Tab-separated table of N, CA and C in Angstrom:
chain	number	residue	atom	x	y	z
A	1	MET	N	-37.837	-13.028	33.559
A	1	MET	CA	-38.846	-12.123	33.597
A	1	MET	C	-38.674	-10.713	33.606
A	2	SER	N	-37.701	-10.028	34.401
A	2	SER	CA	-37.531	-8.720	34.531
A	2	SER	C	-37.066	-8.559	33.082
A	3	ALA	N	-36.281	-9.149	32.145
A	3	ALA	CA	-36.007	-8.488	30.911
A	3	ALA	C	-37.252	-8.519	29.750
A	4	ARG	N	-37.971	-9.179	29.900
A	4	ARG	CA	-39.591	-9.075	29.239
A	4	ARG	C	-40.241	-7.787	29.469
A	5	ILE	N	-40.078	-7.372	30.924
A	5	ILE	CA	-40.745	-6.513	31.467
A	5	ILE	C	-40.208	-5.142	30.917
A	6	THR	N	-38.957	-5.122	30.932
A	6	THR	CA	-37.968	-3.906	30.399
A	6	THR	C	-38.067	-3.950	28.923
A	7	ARG	N	-38.493	-4.927	27.903
A	7	ARG	CA	-38.196	-4.938	26.897
A	7	ARG	C	-39.520	-4.220	26.381
A	8	LEU	N	-40.735	-4.833	27.092
A	8	LEU	CA	-42.174	-4.491	26.852
A	8	LEU	C	-42.417	-2.766	26.762
A	9	ALA	N	-41.654	-2.620	28.095
A	9	ALA	CA	-41.534	-0.998	28.663
A	9	ALA	C	-41.353	0.061	27.516
A	10	GLY	N	-39.845	-0.550	26.915
A	10	GLY	CA	-39.331	0.500	25.661
A	10	GLY	C	-40.113	0.444	24.451
A	11	ILE	N	-41.359	-0.542	24.441
A	11	ILE	CA	-42.467	-0.596	23.220
A	11	ILE	C	-43.168	0.783	23.573
A	12	LYS	N	-43.276	1.640	22.342
A	12	LYS	CA	-44.377	3.175	22.079
A	12	LYS	C	-45.257	2.520	21.292
A	13	THR	N	-46.259	2.856	22.009
A	13	THR	CA	-47.819	2.465	21.329
A	13	THR	C	-48.031	3.967	20.519
A	14	PRO	N	-48.788	3.573	19.291
A	14	PRO	CA	-49.477	4.671	18.761
A	14	PRO	C	-50.291	5.758	19.350
A	15	ASP	N	-50.262	6.908	19.148
A	15	ASP	CA	-51.255	7.486	20.020
A	15	ASP	C	-52.821	7.599	18.969
A	16	SER	N	-53.725	6.844	19.459
A	16	SER	CA	-54.431	6.030	18.984
A	16	SER	C	-56.135	6.767	19.356
A	17	ALA	N	-55.913	8.001	20.485
A	17	ALA	CA	-56.904	8.790	20.747
A	17	ALA	C	-57.600	9.566	19.618
A	18	PRO	N	-58.931	9.315	19.477
A	18	PRO	CA	-59.445	10.676	18.667
A	18	PRO	C	-58.827	12.054	18.995
A	19	ILE	N	-58.564	12.857	17.738
A	19	ILE	CA	-58.298	14.434	18.360
A	19	ILE	C	-59.289	15.356	18.163
A	20	PHE	N	-59.578	16.203	18.835
A	20	PHE	CA	-60.526	16.826	18.588
A	20	PHE	C	-60.242	18.422	19.289
A	21	GLU	N	-60.299	19.519	18.325
A	21	GLU	CA	-60.027	21.070	18.592
A	21	GLU	C	-61.146	21.702	18.937
A	22	ILE	N	-60.665	23.039	19.622
A	22	ILE	CA	-61.595	24.060	19.914
A	22	ILE	C	-61.373	25.268	19.261
A	23	ARG	N	-62.119	25.900	18.399
A	23	ARG	CA	-61.711	27.440	17.587
A	23	ARG	C	-62.397	28.127	17.995
A	24	ALA	N	-61.639	29.155	18.406
A	24	ALA	CA	-62.414	30.450	18.677
A	24	ALA	C	-62.331	31.645	17.808
A	25	ARG	N	-63.472	32.004	17.211
A	25	ARG	CA	-63.000	33.245	16.647
A	25	ARG	C	-64.236	34.303	16.703
A	26	ARG	N	-63.198	35.614	16.695
A	26	ARG	CA	-63.678	36.772	17.451
A	26	ARG	C	-64.343	37.323	15.975
A	27	HIS	N	-65.516	38.053	15.778
A	27	HIS	CA	-66.347	38.476	14.745
A	27	HIS	C	-65.871	39.825	14.551
A	28	ARG	N	-66.542	40.254	15.972
A	28	ARG	CA	-66.513	41.572	16.536
A	28	ARG	C	-66.213	41.988	17.952
A	29	PRO	N	-66.020	42.792	18.580
A	29	PRO	CA	-65.701	42.993	19.581
A	29	PRO	C	-67.116	42.545	20.368
A	30	GLY	N	-67.207	41.664	21.411
A	30	GLY	CA	-68.019	41.061	21.939
A	30	GLY	C	-69.081	40.262	21.149
A	31	ASP	N	-68.563	39.632	20.133
A	31	ASP	CA	-69.179	38.736	19.162
A	31	ASP	C	-68.285	37.391	18.836
A	32	THR	N	-68.008	36.456	19.806
A	32	THR	CA	-67.362	35.406	19.782
A	32	THR	C	-67.837	34.448	19.163
A	33	GLU	N	-67.487	33.282	18.486
A	33	GLU	CA	-67.936	32.147	18.013
A	33	GLU	C	-66.689	31.015	18.572
A	34	ILE	N	-67.783	29.716	19.371
A	34	ILE	CA	-66.561	29.260	19.294
A	34	ILE	C	-67.084	27.323	19.029
A	35	GLU	N	-66.229	26.943	18.241
A	35	GLU	CA	-66.653	25.546	17.649
A	35	GLU	C	-65.953	24.263	18.005
A	36	VAL	N	-66.680	23.129	18.116
A	36	VAL	CA	-65.440	21.590	18.285
A	36	VAL	C	-65.831	21.095	16.884
A	37	TRP	N	-64.295	20.917	16.678
A	37	TRP	CA	-63.842	20.117	15.343
A	37	TRP	C	-63.585	18.566	15.717
A	38	HIS	N	-63.754	17.866	15.097
A	38	HIS	CA	-63.151	16.114	15.077
A	38	HIS	C	-61.877	16.436	14.191
A	39	MET	N	-60.773	15.994	14.558
A	39	MET	CA	-59.565	16.180	13.142
A	39	MET	C	-59.214	14.650	13.328
A	40	PRO	N	-58.667	14.396	11.618
A	40	PRO	CA	-58.568	12.996	11.156
A	40	PRO	C	-57.618	12.356	11.984
A	41	SER	N	-57.496	10.936	12.705
A	41	SER	CA	-56.659	10.580	13.230
A	41	SER	C	-56.746	9.232	13.062
A	42	LEU	N	-55.617	8.395	13.814
A	42	LEU	CA	-55.779	6.660	13.458
A	42	LEU	C	-56.897	6.307	14.416
A	43	ALA	N	-57.557	6.337	15.479
A	43	ALA	CA	-58.638	6.190	15.943
A	43	ALA	C	-59.503	6.145	15.050
A	44	SER	N	-60.114	7.371	14.271
A	44	SER	CA	-61.126	7.487	13.618
A	44	SER	C	-60.768	7.583	12.050
A	45	PRO	N	-60.897	6.306	11.249
A	45	PRO	CA	-60.344	6.404	10.156
A	45	PRO	C	-61.191	6.950	9.058
A	46	GLN	N	-62.530	6.646	9.250
A	46	GLN	CA	-63.393	7.384	8.892
A	46	GLN	C	-63.680	8.983	8.536
A	47	VAL	N	-62.511	9.735	9.543
A	47	VAL	CA	-62.780	11.035	9.190
A	47	VAL	C	-61.596	11.368	8.331
A	48	LYS	N	-61.966	11.739	7.204
A	48	LYS	CA	-60.742	12.062	6.140
A	48	LYS	C	-60.329	13.503	6.035
A	49	ALA	N	-61.318	14.218	6.575
A	49	ALA	CA	-60.806	15.574	6.909
A	49	ALA	C	-61.602	16.074	8.115
A	50	PRO	N	-61.280	17.452	8.572
A	50	PRO	CA	-61.836	17.830	9.576
A	50	PRO	C	-63.347	18.016	9.914
A	51	MET	N	-63.906	17.736	10.706
A	51	MET	CA	-65.273	17.739	10.667
A	51	MET	C	-65.811	18.574	11.843
A	52	ARG	N	-66.734	19.705	11.760
A	52	ARG	CA	-67.378	20.689	12.783
A	52	ARG	C	-68.235	19.543	13.395
A	53	LEU	N	-68.124	19.270	14.723
A	53	LEU	CA	-69.186	18.726	15.358
A	53	LEU	C	-70.187	19.902	15.944
A	54	ALA	N	-70.012	21.076	16.698
A	54	ALA	CA	-70.947	21.667	17.076
A	54	ALA	C	-70.113	23.332	17.076
A	55	GLY	N	-71.007	24.443	17.298
A	55	GLY	CA	-70.654	25.359	17.492
A	55	GLY	C	-71.946	26.459	17.935
A	56	LEU	N	-71.578	28.003	18.980
A	56	LEU	CA	-72.396	28.511	19.153
A	56	LEU	C	-71.753	29.885	18.859
A	57	ARG	N	-72.917	30.723	19.016
A	57	ARG	CA	-72.061	32.207	18.801
A	57	ARG	C	-73.393	33.224	19.293
A	58	GLY	N	-73.119	34.337	19.705
A	58	GLY	CA	-73.780	35.155	19.763
A	58	GLY	C	-74.495	35.291	21.279
A	59	ARG	N	-75.853	35.394	21.534
A	59	ARG	CA	-76.380	35.672	22.602
A	59	ARG	C	-76.769	34.529	23.742
A	60	ASN	N	-76.834	33.262	22.860
A	60	ASN	CA	-76.545	31.946	23.664
A	60	ASN	C	-75.360	31.421	23.808
A	61	LEU	N	-74.117	32.167	23.496
A	61	LEU	CA	-73.000	31.553	23.918
A	61	LEU	C	-72.631	32.934	25.457
A	62	GLU	N	-73.250	33.883	25.066
A	62	GLU	CA	-73.256	35.059	26.031
A	62	GLU	C	-73.486	34.296	27.032
A	63	LEU	N	-74.455	33.580	27.554
A	63	LEU	CA	-75.514	32.827	28.136
A	63	LEU	C	-74.737	31.969	29.129
A	64	ILE	N	-73.805	31.439	28.354
A	64	ILE	CA	-72.825	29.975	28.920
A	64	ILE	C	-71.465	30.492	28.946
A	65	GLU	N	-70.899	31.472	28.265
A	65	GLU	CA	-69.738	31.799	28.091
A	65	GLU	C	-68.700	31.502	29.565
A	66	HIS	N	-69.219	31.779	30.399
A	66	HIS	CA	-68.529	31.840	31.724
A	66	HIS	C	-68.251	29.875	31.983
A	67	ARG	N	-69.664	29.187	31.725
A	67	ARG	CA	-69.354	27.876	31.895
A	67	ARG	C	-68.264	26.929	31.249
A	68	VAL	N	-68.458	27.649	30.175
A	68	VAL	CA	-67.687	27.181	28.296
A	68	VAL	C	-65.880	27.387	28.947
A	69	LEU	N	-65.560	29.043	29.337
A	69	LEU	CA	-64.070	29.241	29.706
A	69	LEU	C	-63.792	28.711	31.021
A	70	ARG	N	-64.869	28.317	32.082
A	70	ARG	CA	-64.088	27.855	33.122
A	70	ARG	C	-63.640	26.352	32.661
A	71	ARG	N	-64.679	25.756	32.166
A	71	ARG	CA	-64.225	24.188	31.509
A	71	ARG	C	-62.960	24.419	31.091
A	72	LEU	N	-62.689	25.353	29.812
A	72	LEU	CA	-61.567	25.315	28.718
A	72	LEU	C	-60.463	25.489	29.872
A	73	SER	N	-60.271	26.507	30.566
A	73	SER	CA	-59.017	26.500	31.503
A	73	SER	C	-58.622	25.760	32.365
A	74	GLN	N	-59.705	24.929	33.162
A	74	GLN	CA	-59.514	23.720	33.625
A	74	GLN	C	-58.564	22.808	32.580
A	75	ALA	N	-58.835	22.695	31.437
A	75	ALA	CA	-58.304	21.821	30.646
A	75	ALA	C	-57.119	22.647	30.208
A	76	GLY	N	-56.784	23.875	30.582
A	76	GLY	CA	-55.265	24.162	30.254
A	76	GLY	C	-55.589	24.933	28.750
A	77	VAL	N	-56.845	25.086	28.173
A	77	VAL	CA	-56.929	26.038	26.848
A	77	VAL	C	-57.075	27.805	27.297
A	78	LYS	N	-56.535	28.618	26.626
A	78	LYS	CA	-56.624	29.824	27.238
A	78	LYS	C	-57.194	30.432	25.777
A	79	LEU	N	-58.100	30.729	25.661
A	79	LEU	CA	-58.501	31.802	24.158
A	79	LEU	C	-58.368	32.969	24.195
A	80	SER	N	-57.877	33.552	23.308
A	80	SER	CA	-57.412	34.843	23.061
A	80	SER	C	-57.950	35.589	21.847
A	81	GLY	N	-58.085	36.989	21.493
A	81	GLY	CA	-58.863	37.227	20.812
A	81	GLY	C	-57.842	38.005	19.764
A	82	ARG	N	-56.876	37.748	19.591
A	82	ARG	CA	-56.037	38.028	18.658
A	82	ARG	C	-56.097	37.562	17.333
A	83	GLU	N	-55.836	38.411	16.293
A	83	GLU	CA	-56.276	38.049	14.846
A	83	GLU	C	-55.047	36.898	14.444
A	84	ALA	N	-54.020	36.744	15.322
A	84	ALA	CA	-53.113	35.643	14.639
A	84	ALA	C	-53.945	34.266	15.038
A	85	ASP	N	-54.354	34.298	16.297
A	85	ASP	CA	-55.031	32.868	16.476
A	85	ASP	C	-56.259	32.462	15.855
A	86	ARG	N	-56.907	33.212	14.883
A	86	ARG	CA	-58.238	32.600	14.461
A	86	ARG	C	-58.371	31.430	13.968
A	87	LYS	N	-57.130	31.066	13.109
A	87	LYS	CA	-56.870	30.023	12.245
A	87	LYS	C	-56.306	28.663	13.146
A	88	GLU	N	-55.721	29.174	14.110
A	88	GLU	CA	-55.488	27.963	15.075
A	88	GLU	C	-56.276	27.785	16.282
A	89	GLY	N	-56.081	26.181	16.322
A	89	GLY	CA	-57.202	25.625	17.018
A	89	GLY	C	-56.343	24.960	18.127
A	90	HIS	N	-57.028	24.378	19.475
A	90	HIS	CA	-56.523	24.256	20.536
A	90	HIS	C	-57.086	22.652	20.917
A	91	ARG	N	-56.176	21.763	21.080
A	91	ARG	CA	-56.220	20.393	21.176
A	91	ARG	C	-57.170	20.085	22.632
A	92	VAL	N	-58.367	19.517	22.660
A	92	VAL	CA	-58.857	18.941	23.832
A	92	VAL	C	-59.047	17.870	24.182
A	93	THR	N	-59.578	17.612	25.489
A	93	THR	CA	-59.513	15.709	25.603
A	93	THR	C	-60.917	15.233	25.099
A	94	GLU	N	-61.206	14.035	24.781
A	94	GLU	CA	-62.565	13.402	23.971
A	94	GLU	C	-63.574	13.976	25.297
A	95	ASP	N	-63.571	13.466	26.578
A	95	ASP	CA	-64.372	14.041	27.346
A	95	ASP	C	-65.052	15.508	27.013
A	96	LEU	N	-64.103	16.729	27.000
A	96	LEU	CA	-64.791	17.761	27.130
A	96	LEU	C	-65.330	18.203	25.875
A	97	ALA	N	-64.504	17.382	24.712
A	97	ALA	CA	-65.413	17.901	23.353
A	97	ALA	C	-66.432	17.401	23.475
A	98	LEU	N	-66.845	16.016	24.041
A	98	LEU	CA	-68.102	15.699	23.767
A	98	LEU	C	-69.020	16.410	24.827
A	99	THR	N	-68.638	16.949	25.525
A	99	THR	CA	-69.474	17.771	26.595
A	99	THR	C	-69.988	19.109	25.751
A	100	LEU	N	-68.935	19.609	25.383
A	100	LEU	CA	-69.202	20.951	24.641
A	100	LEU	C	-70.099	20.973	23.685
A	101	GLY	N	-69.599	19.749	22.962
A	101	GLY	CA	-70.340	19.791	21.499
A	101	GLY	C	-71.499	19.384	21.923
A	102	LEU	N	-72.004	18.565	22.454
A	102	LEU	CA	-73.252	18.384	23.048
A	102	LEU	C	-74.140	19.409	23.652
A	103	MET	N	-73.615	20.150	24.551
A	103	MET	CA	-74.165	21.695	24.968
A	103	MET	C	-74.353	22.543	23.900
A	104	PHE	N	-73.169	22.722	22.876
A	104	PHE	CA	-73.635	23.666	21.857
A	104	PHE	C	-74.974	23.364	20.578
A	105	ARG	N	-75.035	21.907	20.403
A	105	ARG	CA	-75.804	21.370	19.761
A	105	ARG	C	-77.255	21.873	20.469
A	106	ALA	N	-77.596	21.516	21.790
A	106	ALA	CA	-78.886	21.522	22.369
A	106	ALA	C	-79.349	23.016	22.734
A	107	LEU	N	-78.535	23.601	22.996
A	107	LEU	CA	-78.622	25.127	23.119
A	107	LEU	C	-78.677	25.885	22.167
A	108	ALA	N	-78.229	25.411	20.898
A	108	ALA	CA	-78.447	26.817	19.630
A	108	ALA	C	-79.592	27.479	19.419
A	109	PRO	N	-80.874	26.325	19.236
A	109	PRO	CA	-82.097	26.705	18.959
A	109	PRO	C	-82.895	27.364	20.322
A	110	MET	N	-82.536	27.419	21.471
A	110	MET	CA	-83.147	27.800	22.653
A	110	MET	C	-83.207	29.406	22.991
A	111	ARG	N	-84.450	29.519	23.494
A	111	ARG	CA	-84.392	30.854	23.787
A	111	ARG	C	-84.657	31.408	25.331
A	112	SER	N	-84.875	30.646	26.298
A	112	SER	CA	-85.536	30.542	27.477
A	112	SER	C	-84.269	30.716	28.364
A	113	ARG	N	-83.953	31.492	28.797
A	113	ARG	CA	-82.862	31.801	29.971
A	113	ARG	C	-83.071	30.421	30.935
A	114	ASP	N	-83.803	30.548	31.812
A	114	ASP	CA	-84.301	29.544	32.408
A	114	ASP	C	-83.908	27.910	32.127
A	115	ASN	N	-84.465	27.543	30.950
A	115	ASN	CA	-84.234	26.178	30.304
A	115	ASN	C	-82.962	26.070	30.081
A	116	MET	N	-82.414	26.864	29.453
A	116	MET	CA	-80.773	27.063	29.002
A	116	MET	C	-79.903	27.040	30.303
A	117	ARG	N	-80.403	27.430	31.213
A	117	ARG	CA	-79.453	27.058	32.333
A	117	ARG	C	-79.663	25.599	32.866
A	118	ALA	N	-81.119	25.196	33.045
A	118	ALA	CA	-80.948	24.085	33.251
A	118	ALA	C	-80.877	22.463	32.546
A	119	VAL	N	-80.879	23.120	31.007
A	119	VAL	CA	-79.675	21.832	30.175
A	119	VAL	C	-78.626	22.162	29.993
A	120	ALA	N	-77.551	23.291	30.728
A	120	ALA	CA	-76.469	23.602	30.647
A	120	ALA	C	-76.208	22.764	31.871
A	121	GLU	N	-76.483	22.834	33.279
A	121	GLU	CA	-76.257	22.330	34.053
A	121	GLU	C	-76.734	20.547	33.958
A	122	GLY	N	-77.324	20.254	33.600
A	122	GLY	CA	-77.785	18.774	33.286
A	122	GLY	C	-76.587	18.129	32.179
A	123	ILE	N	-76.335	18.835	31.319
A	123	ILE	CA	-75.437	18.143	30.537
A	123	ILE	C	-73.844	18.227	30.902
A	124	GLU	N	-73.279	19.362	32.093
A	124	GLU	CA	-72.354	19.134	32.630
A	124	GLU	C	-72.301	18.303	33.748
A	125	ALA	N	-73.474	17.927	34.026
A	125	ALA	CA	-73.413	16.691	35.204
A	125	ALA	C	-73.426	15.189	34.300
A	126	MET	N	-73.563	15.006	33.465
A	126	MET	CA	-73.406	13.886	32.606
A	126	MET	C	-72.108	13.179	32.568
A	127	GLY	N	-72.516	12.123	32.591
A	127	GLY	CA	-70.970	11.258	32.336
A	127	GLY	C	-70.863	11.280	31.237
A	128	ARG	N	-69.572	10.583	30.958
A	128	ARG	CA	-68.856	10.429	29.642
A	128	ARG	C	-69.684	9.233	28.519
A	129	GLU	N	-69.824	8.542	29.356
A	129	GLU	CA	-70.868	7.548	28.384
A	129	GLU	C	-72.206	8.298	27.694
A	130	GLU	N	-72.707	8.652	29.311
A	130	GLU	CA	-74.292	9.308	28.266
A	130	GLU	C	-74.120	10.719	27.671
A	131	ALA	N	-73.082	11.767	27.480
A	131	ALA	CA	-72.861	12.579	26.683
A	131	ALA	C	-72.548	12.092	25.504
A	132	ALA	N	-71.736	10.702	25.485
A	132	ALA	CA	-71.245	10.372	23.873
A	132	ALA	C	-72.205	9.725	23.306
A	133	TYR	N	-73.320	9.362	24.131
A	133	TYR	CA	-74.623	8.422	23.667
A	133	TYR	C	-75.365	9.881	22.870
A	134	TRP	N	-75.881	10.989	23.714
A	134	TRP	CA	-76.431	11.408	23.286
A	134	TRP	C	-76.130	12.667	21.915
A	135	LEU	N	-74.564	12.716	21.633
A	135	LEU	CA	-74.347	13.337	20.957
A	135	LEU	C	-74.144	12.370	19.496
A	136	GLY	N	-73.975	11.266	19.826
A	136	GLY	CA	-73.720	10.172	18.491
A	136	GLY	C	-75.396	10.282	18.232
A	137	MET	N	-76.422	10.352	18.751
A	137	MET	CA	-77.681	9.966	18.426
A	137	MET	C	-77.997	11.806	17.771
A	138	ALA	N	-77.395	12.601	18.278
A	138	ALA	CA	-77.949	14.138	17.424
A	138	ALA	C	-77.153	13.882	16.291
A	139	MET	N	-76.056	13.143	16.258
A	139	MET	CA	-75.139	13.605	15.188
A	139	MET	C	-75.499	12.734	13.859
A	140	HIS	N	-76.045	11.207	14.189
A	140	HIS	CA	-76.036	10.058	13.253
A	140	HIS	C	-77.637	9.940	12.979
A	141	ARG	N	-78.300	10.282	13.574
A	141	ARG	CA	-79.716	9.841	13.117
A	141	ARG	C	-80.267	10.470	12.317
A	142	ARG	N	-81.512	9.818	11.423
A	142	ARG	CA	-81.915	10.898	10.464
A	142	ARG	C	-82.922	12.166	11.008
A	143	ASN	N	-83.548	12.336	12.098
A	143	ASN	CA	-83.682	12.961	12.708
A	143	ASN	C	-83.390	14.038	14.072
A	144	PRO	N	-82.132	14.585	13.917
A	144	PRO	CA	-81.163	14.813	15.144
A	144	PRO	C	-81.766	15.951	15.999
A	145	ARG	N	-82.841	16.884	15.283
A	145	ARG	CA	-83.685	17.703	16.284
A	145	ARG	C	-84.655	16.864	17.047
A	146	ARG	N	-85.000	16.005	16.579
A	146	ARG	CA	-86.144	15.087	17.402
A	146	ARG	C	-85.260	14.724	18.961
A	147	VAL	N	-84.215	14.259	18.544
A	147	VAL	CA	-82.980	13.594	19.557
A	147	VAL	C	-83.057	14.589	20.592
A	148	LEU	N	-82.718	16.057	19.931
A	148	LEU	CA	-82.177	17.256	21.036
A	148	LEU	C	-83.611	17.549	21.222
A	149	THR	N	-84.674	17.413	20.791
A	149	THR	CA	-85.663	18.072	21.541
A	149	THR	C	-86.092	17.214	22.717
A	150	ALA	N	-86.101	15.687	22.687
A	150	ALA	CA	-85.973	15.047	23.831
A	150	ALA	C	-85.122	15.061	24.820
A	151	LEU	N	-83.556	15.353	24.556
A	151	LEU	CA	-82.635	15.719	25.708
A	151	LEU	C	-83.493	16.932	26.437
A	152	ARG	N	-83.698	18.125	25.699
A	152	ARG	CA	-84.052	19.048	26.411
A	152	ARG	C	-85.425	19.053	26.992
A	153	PHE	N	-86.267	18.203	26.562
A	153	PHE	CA	-87.272	18.100	27.632
A	153	PHE	C	-87.166	17.007	28.867
A	154	LEU	N	-86.058	16.310	28.860
A	154	LEU	CA	-85.701	15.713	30.054
A	154	LEU	C	-84.986	16.523	30.929
A	155	LEU	N	-84.393	16.970	30.577
A	155	LEU	CA	-83.186	18.207	31.312
A	155	LEU	C	-84.150	19.690	31.771
A	156	THR	N	-85.100	19.912	31.526
A	156	THR	CA	-85.786	20.958	31.867
A	156	THR	C	-86.942	20.579	32.724
A	157	ASP	N	-87.298	21.610	33.665
A	157	ASP	CA	-88.704	21.253	34.987
A	157	ASP	C	-89.803	21.799	34.215
A	158	PRO	N	-90.606	20.615	33.932
A	158	PRO	CA	-91.817	20.746	33.499
A	158	PRO	C	-92.834	21.674	34.325
A	159	LYS	N	-92.579	21.880	35.789
A	159	LYS	CA	-93.554	22.718	36.198
A	159	LYS	C	-93.230	24.333	36.214
A	160	ALA	N	-92.113	24.514	35.440
A	160	ALA	CA	-91.742	25.778	35.407
A	160	ALA	C	-92.697	26.550	34.311
A	161	ARG	N	-93.035	25.766	33.364
A	161	ARG	CA	-93.652	26.585	32.335
A	161	ARG	C	-95.214	26.997	32.607
């Protein structure tokens, strides 16, 4: 019995997890753009070329940048503004990519600071399955703006209006 276990322990399985990257680009001082990309892998054969999931730039990113950088630093990703790092992506886990992708998509058109804070906190509190559900709905539905609007309505306080 132990010979079978040692034989199986030596077998390497392929890395079949989806691959996600975070790309940060600094356009000017104080103007940074962060994007989430889905890379081709064995786990996602339908992705033939890198596919952009979401991105955020400008005022909306500045309002939640501390949250994003905290999550990235917990994952071991340090973003730098050097010129050489412009085209280089940082690999992240699927959970982090789902959360950031959904957050970027939901916050991109928003203007109210209070509502943006509420939506960001709600998305950070979501579990992996819930974030994957909402991001999948936002990416693959005929009207993704309706899905994101529904998510924003669910996560904001109606009494604050």
